[in-house]
Short mmCIF file of C-alpha atoms and ligand atoms in Angstrom, two decimals:
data_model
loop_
_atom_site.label_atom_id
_atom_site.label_comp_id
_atom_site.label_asym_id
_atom_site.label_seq_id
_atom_site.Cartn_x
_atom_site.Cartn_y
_atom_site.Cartn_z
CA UNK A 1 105.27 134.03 83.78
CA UNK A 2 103.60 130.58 82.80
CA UNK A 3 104.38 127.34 82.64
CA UNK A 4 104.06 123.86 80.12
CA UNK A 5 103.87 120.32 81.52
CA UNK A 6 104.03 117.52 79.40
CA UNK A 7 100.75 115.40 80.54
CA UNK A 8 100.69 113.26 77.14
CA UNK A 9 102.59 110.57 77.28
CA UNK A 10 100.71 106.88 76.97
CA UNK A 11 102.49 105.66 80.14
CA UNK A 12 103.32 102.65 78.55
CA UNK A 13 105.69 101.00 80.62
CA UNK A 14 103.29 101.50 83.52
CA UNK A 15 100.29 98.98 81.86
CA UNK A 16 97.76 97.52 82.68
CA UNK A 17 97.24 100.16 85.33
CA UNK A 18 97.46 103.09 82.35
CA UNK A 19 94.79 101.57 80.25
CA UNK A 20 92.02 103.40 82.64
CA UNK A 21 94.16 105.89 83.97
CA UNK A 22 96.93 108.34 82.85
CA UNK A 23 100.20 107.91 84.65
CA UNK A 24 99.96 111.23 86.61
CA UNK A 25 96.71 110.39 88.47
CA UNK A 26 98.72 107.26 90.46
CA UNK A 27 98.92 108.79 93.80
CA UNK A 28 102.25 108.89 95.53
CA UNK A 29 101.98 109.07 99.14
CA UNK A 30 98.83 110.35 98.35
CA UNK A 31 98.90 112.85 96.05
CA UNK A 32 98.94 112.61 92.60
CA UNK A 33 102.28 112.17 90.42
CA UNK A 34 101.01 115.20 88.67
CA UNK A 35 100.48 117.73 91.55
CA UNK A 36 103.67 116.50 93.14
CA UNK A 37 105.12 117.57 89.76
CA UNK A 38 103.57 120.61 89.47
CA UNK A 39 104.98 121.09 93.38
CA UNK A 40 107.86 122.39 92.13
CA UNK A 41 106.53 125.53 90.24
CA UNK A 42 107.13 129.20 91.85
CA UNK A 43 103.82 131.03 93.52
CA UNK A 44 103.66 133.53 91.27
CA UNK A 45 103.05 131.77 88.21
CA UNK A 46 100.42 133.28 85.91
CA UNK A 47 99.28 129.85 84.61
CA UNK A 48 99.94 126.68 84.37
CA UNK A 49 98.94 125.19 80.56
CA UNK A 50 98.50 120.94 80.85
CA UNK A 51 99.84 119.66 77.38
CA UNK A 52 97.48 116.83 77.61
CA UNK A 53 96.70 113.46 74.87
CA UNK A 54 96.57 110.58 76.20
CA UNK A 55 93.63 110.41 78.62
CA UNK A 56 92.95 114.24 78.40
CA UNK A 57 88.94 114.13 79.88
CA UNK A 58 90.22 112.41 82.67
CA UNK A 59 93.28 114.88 83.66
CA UNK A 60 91.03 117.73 82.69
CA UNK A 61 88.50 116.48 85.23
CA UNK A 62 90.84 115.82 87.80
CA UNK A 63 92.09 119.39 88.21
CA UNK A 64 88.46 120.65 88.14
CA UNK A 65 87.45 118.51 91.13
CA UNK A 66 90.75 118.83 93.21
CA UNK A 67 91.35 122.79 92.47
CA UNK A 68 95.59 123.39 92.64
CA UNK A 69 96.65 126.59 94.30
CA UNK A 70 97.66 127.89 90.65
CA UNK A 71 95.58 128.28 88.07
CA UNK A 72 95.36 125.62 85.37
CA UNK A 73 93.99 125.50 81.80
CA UNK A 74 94.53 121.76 80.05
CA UNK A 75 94.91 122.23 76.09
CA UNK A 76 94.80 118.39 74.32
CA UNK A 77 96.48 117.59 71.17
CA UNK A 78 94.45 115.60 68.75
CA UNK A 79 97.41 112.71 68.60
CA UNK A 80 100.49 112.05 70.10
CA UNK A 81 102.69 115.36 69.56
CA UNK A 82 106.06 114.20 71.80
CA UNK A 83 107.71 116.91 74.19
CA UNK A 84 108.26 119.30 71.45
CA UNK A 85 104.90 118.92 69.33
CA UNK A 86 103.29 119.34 72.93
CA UNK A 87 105.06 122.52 73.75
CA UNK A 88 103.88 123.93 70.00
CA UNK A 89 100.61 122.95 70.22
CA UNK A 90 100.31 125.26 73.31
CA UNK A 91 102.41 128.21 72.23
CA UNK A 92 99.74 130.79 71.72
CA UNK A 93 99.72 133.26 74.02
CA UNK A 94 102.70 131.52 75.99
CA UNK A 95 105.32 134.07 78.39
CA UNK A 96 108.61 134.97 77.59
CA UNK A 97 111.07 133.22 79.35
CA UNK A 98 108.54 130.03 80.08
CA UNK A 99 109.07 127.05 82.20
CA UNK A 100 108.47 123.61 80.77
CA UNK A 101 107.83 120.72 83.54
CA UNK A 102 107.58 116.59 82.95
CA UNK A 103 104.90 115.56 85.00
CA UNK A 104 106.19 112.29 85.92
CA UNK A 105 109.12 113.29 88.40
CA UNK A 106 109.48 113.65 91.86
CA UNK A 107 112.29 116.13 93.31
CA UNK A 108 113.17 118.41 95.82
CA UNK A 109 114.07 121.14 93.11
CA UNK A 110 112.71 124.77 92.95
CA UNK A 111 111.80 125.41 89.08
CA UNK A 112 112.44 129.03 90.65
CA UNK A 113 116.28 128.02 91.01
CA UNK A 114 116.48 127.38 87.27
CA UNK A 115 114.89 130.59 86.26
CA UNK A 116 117.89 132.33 88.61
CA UNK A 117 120.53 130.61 86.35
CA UNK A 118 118.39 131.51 83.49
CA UNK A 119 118.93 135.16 84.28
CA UNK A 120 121.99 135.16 85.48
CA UNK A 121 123.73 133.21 82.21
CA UNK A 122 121.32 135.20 79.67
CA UNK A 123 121.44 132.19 76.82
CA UNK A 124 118.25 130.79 75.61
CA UNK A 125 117.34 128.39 77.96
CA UNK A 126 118.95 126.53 81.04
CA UNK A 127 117.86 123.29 82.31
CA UNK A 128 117.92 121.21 85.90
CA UNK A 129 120.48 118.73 85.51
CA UNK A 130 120.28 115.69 88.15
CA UNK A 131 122.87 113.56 88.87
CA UNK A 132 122.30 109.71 88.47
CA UNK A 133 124.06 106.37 88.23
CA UNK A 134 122.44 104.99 85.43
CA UNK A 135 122.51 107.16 82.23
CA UNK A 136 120.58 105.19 79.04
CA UNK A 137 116.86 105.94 79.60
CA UNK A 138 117.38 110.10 80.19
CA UNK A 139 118.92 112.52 78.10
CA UNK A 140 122.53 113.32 78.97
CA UNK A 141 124.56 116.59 78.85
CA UNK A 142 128.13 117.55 79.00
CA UNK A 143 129.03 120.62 80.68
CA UNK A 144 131.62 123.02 79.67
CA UNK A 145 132.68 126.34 81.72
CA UNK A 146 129.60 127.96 83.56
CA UNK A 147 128.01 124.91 83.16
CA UNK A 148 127.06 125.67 79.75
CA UNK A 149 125.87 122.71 78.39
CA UNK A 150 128.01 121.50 75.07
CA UNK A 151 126.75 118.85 74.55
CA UNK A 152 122.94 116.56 74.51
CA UNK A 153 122.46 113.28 74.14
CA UNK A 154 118.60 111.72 74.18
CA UNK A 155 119.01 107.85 75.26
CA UNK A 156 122.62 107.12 75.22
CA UNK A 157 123.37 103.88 74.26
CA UNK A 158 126.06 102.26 77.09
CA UNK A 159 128.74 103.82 77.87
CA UNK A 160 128.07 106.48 75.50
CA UNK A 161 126.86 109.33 77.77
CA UNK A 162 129.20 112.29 77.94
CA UNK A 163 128.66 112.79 81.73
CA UNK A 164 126.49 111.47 84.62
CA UNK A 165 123.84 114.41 84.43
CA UNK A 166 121.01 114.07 82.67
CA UNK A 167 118.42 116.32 81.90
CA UNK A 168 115.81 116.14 85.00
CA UNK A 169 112.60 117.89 83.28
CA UNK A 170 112.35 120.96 84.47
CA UNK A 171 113.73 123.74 82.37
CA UNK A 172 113.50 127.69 80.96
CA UNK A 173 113.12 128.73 77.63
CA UNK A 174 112.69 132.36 76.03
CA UNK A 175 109.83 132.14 73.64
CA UNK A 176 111.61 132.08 70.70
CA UNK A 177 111.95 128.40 70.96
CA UNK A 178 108.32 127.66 70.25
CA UNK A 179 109.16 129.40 66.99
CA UNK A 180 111.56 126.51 66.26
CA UNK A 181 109.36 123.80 66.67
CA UNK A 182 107.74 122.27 63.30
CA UNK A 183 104.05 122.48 63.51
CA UNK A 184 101.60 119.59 63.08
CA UNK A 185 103.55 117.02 63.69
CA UNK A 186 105.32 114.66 66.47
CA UNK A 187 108.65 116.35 67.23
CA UNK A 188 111.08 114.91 70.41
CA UNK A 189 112.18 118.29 72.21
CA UNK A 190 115.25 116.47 73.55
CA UNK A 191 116.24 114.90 69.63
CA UNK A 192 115.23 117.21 67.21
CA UNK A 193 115.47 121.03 69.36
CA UNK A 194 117.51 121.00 72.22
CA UNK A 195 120.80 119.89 70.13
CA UNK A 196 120.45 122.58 67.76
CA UNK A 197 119.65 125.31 70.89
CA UNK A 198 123.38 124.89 71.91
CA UNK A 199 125.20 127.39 70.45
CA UNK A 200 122.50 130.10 72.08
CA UNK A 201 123.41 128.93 75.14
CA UNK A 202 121.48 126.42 76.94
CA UNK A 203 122.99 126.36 81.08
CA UNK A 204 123.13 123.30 83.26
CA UNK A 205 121.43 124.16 86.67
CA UNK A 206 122.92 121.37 88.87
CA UNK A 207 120.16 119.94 91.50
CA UNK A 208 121.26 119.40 95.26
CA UNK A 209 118.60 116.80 96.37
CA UNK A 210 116.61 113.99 95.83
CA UNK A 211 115.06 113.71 91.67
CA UNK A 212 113.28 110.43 90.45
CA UNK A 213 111.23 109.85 87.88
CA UNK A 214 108.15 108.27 87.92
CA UNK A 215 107.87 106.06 84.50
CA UNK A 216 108.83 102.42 85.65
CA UNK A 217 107.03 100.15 88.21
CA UNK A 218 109.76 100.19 90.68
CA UNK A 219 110.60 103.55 90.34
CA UNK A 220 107.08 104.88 91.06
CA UNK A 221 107.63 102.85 94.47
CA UNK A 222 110.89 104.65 94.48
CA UNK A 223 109.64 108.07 94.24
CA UNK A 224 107.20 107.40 96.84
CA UNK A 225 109.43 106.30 99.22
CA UNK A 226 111.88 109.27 98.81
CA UNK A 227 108.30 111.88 98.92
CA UNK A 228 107.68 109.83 102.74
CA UNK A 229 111.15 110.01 103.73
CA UNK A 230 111.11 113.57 103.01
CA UNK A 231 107.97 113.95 105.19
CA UNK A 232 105.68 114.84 102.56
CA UNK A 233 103.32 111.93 102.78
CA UNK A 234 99.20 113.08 103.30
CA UNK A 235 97.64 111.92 106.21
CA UNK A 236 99.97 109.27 107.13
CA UNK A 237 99.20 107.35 110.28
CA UNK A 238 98.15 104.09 110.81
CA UNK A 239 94.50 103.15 109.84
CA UNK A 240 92.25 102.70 112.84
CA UNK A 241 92.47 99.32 113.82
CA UNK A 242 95.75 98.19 112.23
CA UNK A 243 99.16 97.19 113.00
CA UNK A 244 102.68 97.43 111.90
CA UNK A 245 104.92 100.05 110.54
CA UNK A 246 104.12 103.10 108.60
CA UNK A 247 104.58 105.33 106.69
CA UNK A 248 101.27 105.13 105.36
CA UNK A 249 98.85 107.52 103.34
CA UNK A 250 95.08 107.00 104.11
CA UNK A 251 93.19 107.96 101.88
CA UNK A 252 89.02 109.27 102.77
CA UNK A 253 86.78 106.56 104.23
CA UNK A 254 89.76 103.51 104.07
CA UNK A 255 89.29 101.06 106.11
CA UNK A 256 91.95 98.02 106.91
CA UNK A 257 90.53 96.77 111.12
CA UNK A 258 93.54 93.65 111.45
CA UNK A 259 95.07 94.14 109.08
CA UNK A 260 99.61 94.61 109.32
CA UNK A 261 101.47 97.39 107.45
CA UNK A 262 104.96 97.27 106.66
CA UNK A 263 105.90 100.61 105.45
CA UNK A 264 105.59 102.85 102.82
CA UNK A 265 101.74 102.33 101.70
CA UNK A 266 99.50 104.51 100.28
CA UNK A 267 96.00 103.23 100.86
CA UNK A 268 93.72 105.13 98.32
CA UNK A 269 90.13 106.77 99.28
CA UNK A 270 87.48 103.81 100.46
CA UNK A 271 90.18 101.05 99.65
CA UNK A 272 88.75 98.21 101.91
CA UNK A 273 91.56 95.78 103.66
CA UNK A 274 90.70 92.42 105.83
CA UNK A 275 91.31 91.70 108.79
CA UNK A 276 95.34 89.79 108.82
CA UNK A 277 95.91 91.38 105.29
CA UNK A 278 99.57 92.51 104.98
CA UNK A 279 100.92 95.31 103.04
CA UNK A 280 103.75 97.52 102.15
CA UNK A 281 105.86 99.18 99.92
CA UNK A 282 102.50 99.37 97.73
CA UNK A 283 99.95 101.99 96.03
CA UNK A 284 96.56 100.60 96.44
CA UNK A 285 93.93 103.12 94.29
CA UNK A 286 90.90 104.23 95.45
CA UNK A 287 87.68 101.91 95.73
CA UNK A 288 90.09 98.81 96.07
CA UNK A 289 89.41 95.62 98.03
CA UNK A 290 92.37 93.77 99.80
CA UNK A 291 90.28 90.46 101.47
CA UNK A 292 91.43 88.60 104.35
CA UNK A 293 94.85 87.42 105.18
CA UNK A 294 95.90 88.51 101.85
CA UNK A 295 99.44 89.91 100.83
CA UNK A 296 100.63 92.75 98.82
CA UNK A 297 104.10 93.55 98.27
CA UNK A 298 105.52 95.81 96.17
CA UNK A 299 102.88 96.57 94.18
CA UNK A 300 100.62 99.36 92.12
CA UNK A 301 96.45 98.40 92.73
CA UNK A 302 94.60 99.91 90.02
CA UNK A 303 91.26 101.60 91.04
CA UNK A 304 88.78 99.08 92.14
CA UNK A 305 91.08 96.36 91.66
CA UNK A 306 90.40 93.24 93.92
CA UNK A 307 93.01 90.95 95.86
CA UNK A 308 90.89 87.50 97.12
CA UNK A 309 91.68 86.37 100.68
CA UNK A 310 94.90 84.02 101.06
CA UNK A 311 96.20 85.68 97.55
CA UNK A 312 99.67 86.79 97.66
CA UNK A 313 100.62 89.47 94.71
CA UNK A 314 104.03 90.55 94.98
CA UNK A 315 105.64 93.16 92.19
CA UNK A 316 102.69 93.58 90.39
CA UNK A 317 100.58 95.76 88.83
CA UNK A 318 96.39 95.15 88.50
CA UNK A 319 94.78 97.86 86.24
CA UNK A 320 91.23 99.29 87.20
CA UNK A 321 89.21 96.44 88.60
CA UNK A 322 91.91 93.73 87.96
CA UNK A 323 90.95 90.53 89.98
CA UNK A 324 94.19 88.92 91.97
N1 GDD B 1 101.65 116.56 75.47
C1 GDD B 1 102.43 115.50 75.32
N2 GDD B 1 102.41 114.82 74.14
N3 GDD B 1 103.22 115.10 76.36
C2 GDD B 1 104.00 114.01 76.20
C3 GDD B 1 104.03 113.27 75.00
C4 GDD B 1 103.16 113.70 73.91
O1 GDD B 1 103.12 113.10 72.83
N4 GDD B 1 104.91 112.25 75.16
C5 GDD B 1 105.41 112.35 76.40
N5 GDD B 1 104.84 113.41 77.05
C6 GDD B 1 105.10 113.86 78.42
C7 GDD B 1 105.08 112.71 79.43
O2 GDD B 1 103.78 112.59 80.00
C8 GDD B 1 106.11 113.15 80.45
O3 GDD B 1 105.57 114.01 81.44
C9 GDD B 1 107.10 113.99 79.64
O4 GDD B 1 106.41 114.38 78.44
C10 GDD B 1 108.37 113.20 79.27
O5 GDD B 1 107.97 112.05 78.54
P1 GDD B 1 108.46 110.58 78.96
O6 GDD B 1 107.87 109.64 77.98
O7 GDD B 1 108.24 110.34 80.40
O8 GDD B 1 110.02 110.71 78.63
P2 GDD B 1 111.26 110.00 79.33
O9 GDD B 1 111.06 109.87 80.80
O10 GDD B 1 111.58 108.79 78.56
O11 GDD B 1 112.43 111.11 79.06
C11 GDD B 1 112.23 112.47 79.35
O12 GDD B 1 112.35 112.71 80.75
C12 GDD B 1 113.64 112.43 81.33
C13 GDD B 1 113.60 112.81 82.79
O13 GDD B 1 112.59 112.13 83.45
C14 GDD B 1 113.28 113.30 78.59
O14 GDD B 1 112.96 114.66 78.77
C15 GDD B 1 114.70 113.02 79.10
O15 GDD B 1 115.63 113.87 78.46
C16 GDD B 1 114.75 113.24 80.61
O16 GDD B 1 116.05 112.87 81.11
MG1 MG B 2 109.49 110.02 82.09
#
């Protein structure tokens, strides 16, 4: 069996820091948004195929220098495809059922769990459904008996979503689906195919755990806090030399003698920090220089971005060498 992810989209509500770097390369407790995404694929997969765009090379390169325990083959589109263009564009040769992943969530979820109701209900696809609050920026579905899914709803506007569970990116599909997918051209999965799957069956596979996805500023600190407080933080400990509270993920060769960490911090490889420097809840990317007695809270450092001593940044984002 093999599986999509979606690796194309611009990561626009994540700028500057997407300008030099697709969304999925931000390290989350330190390991990539994408490999923590792909975390949730089964062992046994054949392949994994990247549906890449928007900063293919630099995905493409990525997976050759930090090899993933299944094997990988990234296939760009030309231009922006959306979910369902994306899927198309890498249908040849693709297994029957197939999983289809976002690459910008965080869960506890087995994709392996959705295949299971997949069997079990026999319709044409099923899908993990996570339970949230806050409705308007996922795509919604209504449940009838068996959880079959009745009804789908991309971006409800307020108060219009038919239920509280929305459709948490990971999902099963027999092939057939690819079929139905226009050619060519940008095509939203969740508008344009997934309402008009329905009445094949499409099952709700209801997720027990934590979900978040990864597209906003705040919830890409969010993520990473629920990934540390679920113990899956890399190399967390303390840097030599410092003080405070961790969690914190330190990254090759970083350095931060002095300096105080509140938690939740992942300090990228050779990120520099002064001596009386304070930081937490933040991502700081590798190559990055934090001077003396500066602060960052709540924040997303861009590769090689620079913080001068004194400087306070606070909910922020610097792109690749952004000066603060
Ligand atoms: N190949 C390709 N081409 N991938 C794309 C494109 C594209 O043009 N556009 C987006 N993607 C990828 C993104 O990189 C991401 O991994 C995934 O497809 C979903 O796109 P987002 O732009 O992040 O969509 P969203 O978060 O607004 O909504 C989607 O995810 C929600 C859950 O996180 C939808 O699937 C919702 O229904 C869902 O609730
Ligand atoms: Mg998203």
């Amino acid at each position: 069996m093999k599986a999509i992810a979606l690796v194309g989209g611009l990561g626009t509500r994540l700028r500057p820091v997407t300008y030099d770097l697709p969304k999925q390369l931000i390290p989350l407790a330190g390991r990539s948004m994408l490999y923590r995404a792909l975390d949730v694929l089964p062992d046994d997969l054949d392949e994994v195929v990247l549906a890449t765009g928007y900063k293919a090379e630099q995905i493409a390169a990525y997976v050759h220098e930090h090899p993933y325990r299944l094997r990988i083959r990234t296939v760009p589109e030309r231009q922006p495809l959306g979910t369902g263009g994306g899927m198309r564009n890498v249908a040849d040769g693709m297994s029957d059922p197939f999983f289809v992943i976002n690459s910008d969530i965080v869960s506890s979820a087995s994709a392996a769990d959705v295949l299971r109701v997949h069997e079990q209900r026999n319709g044409i696809g099923a899908l993990l459904l996570a339970r949230v609050e806050e409705t308007q920026t996922f795509g919604v579905a209504a449940l009838g008996e068996n959880d079959r899914i009745t009804q789908f709803v991309e971006k409800p506007a307020p108060g219009e979503a038919p239920s509280p569970w929305i459709n948490a990116g990971i999902s099963v599909w027999r092939r057939e689906v690819l079929d139905r997918i226009p050619a060519g051209r940008e095509v939203s999965f969740e508008r344009e195919i997934l309402p008009g799957l329905l009445d094949r069956g499409v099952y709700g596979a209801r997720l027990e755990g934590y979900w978040q996805d990864a597209g906003t500023p705040e919830r890409v600190l969010y993520a990473q806090r629920l990934l540390f407080e679920a113990g899956k933080g890399i190399e967390v400990h303390l840097p030599s030399g410092a003080s405070g509270t961790g969690p914190v993920s330190v990254g090759p060769g970083a350095r931060a003698v002095g300096a105080t960490f509140g938690p939740l911090v992942t300090l990228g490889e050779g990120v520099v920090v002064g001596d009386e420097a304070r930081i937490s809840n933040s991502i700081v990317m590798e190559g990055a220089r934090i001077d003396s007695a500066a602060t960052v809270v709540g924040s997303i450092l861009g590769p090689r971005a620079h913080v001068a001593a004194g400087h306070r940044v606070a909910d922020q984002i610097l792109g690749a060498g952004g000066e603060a």
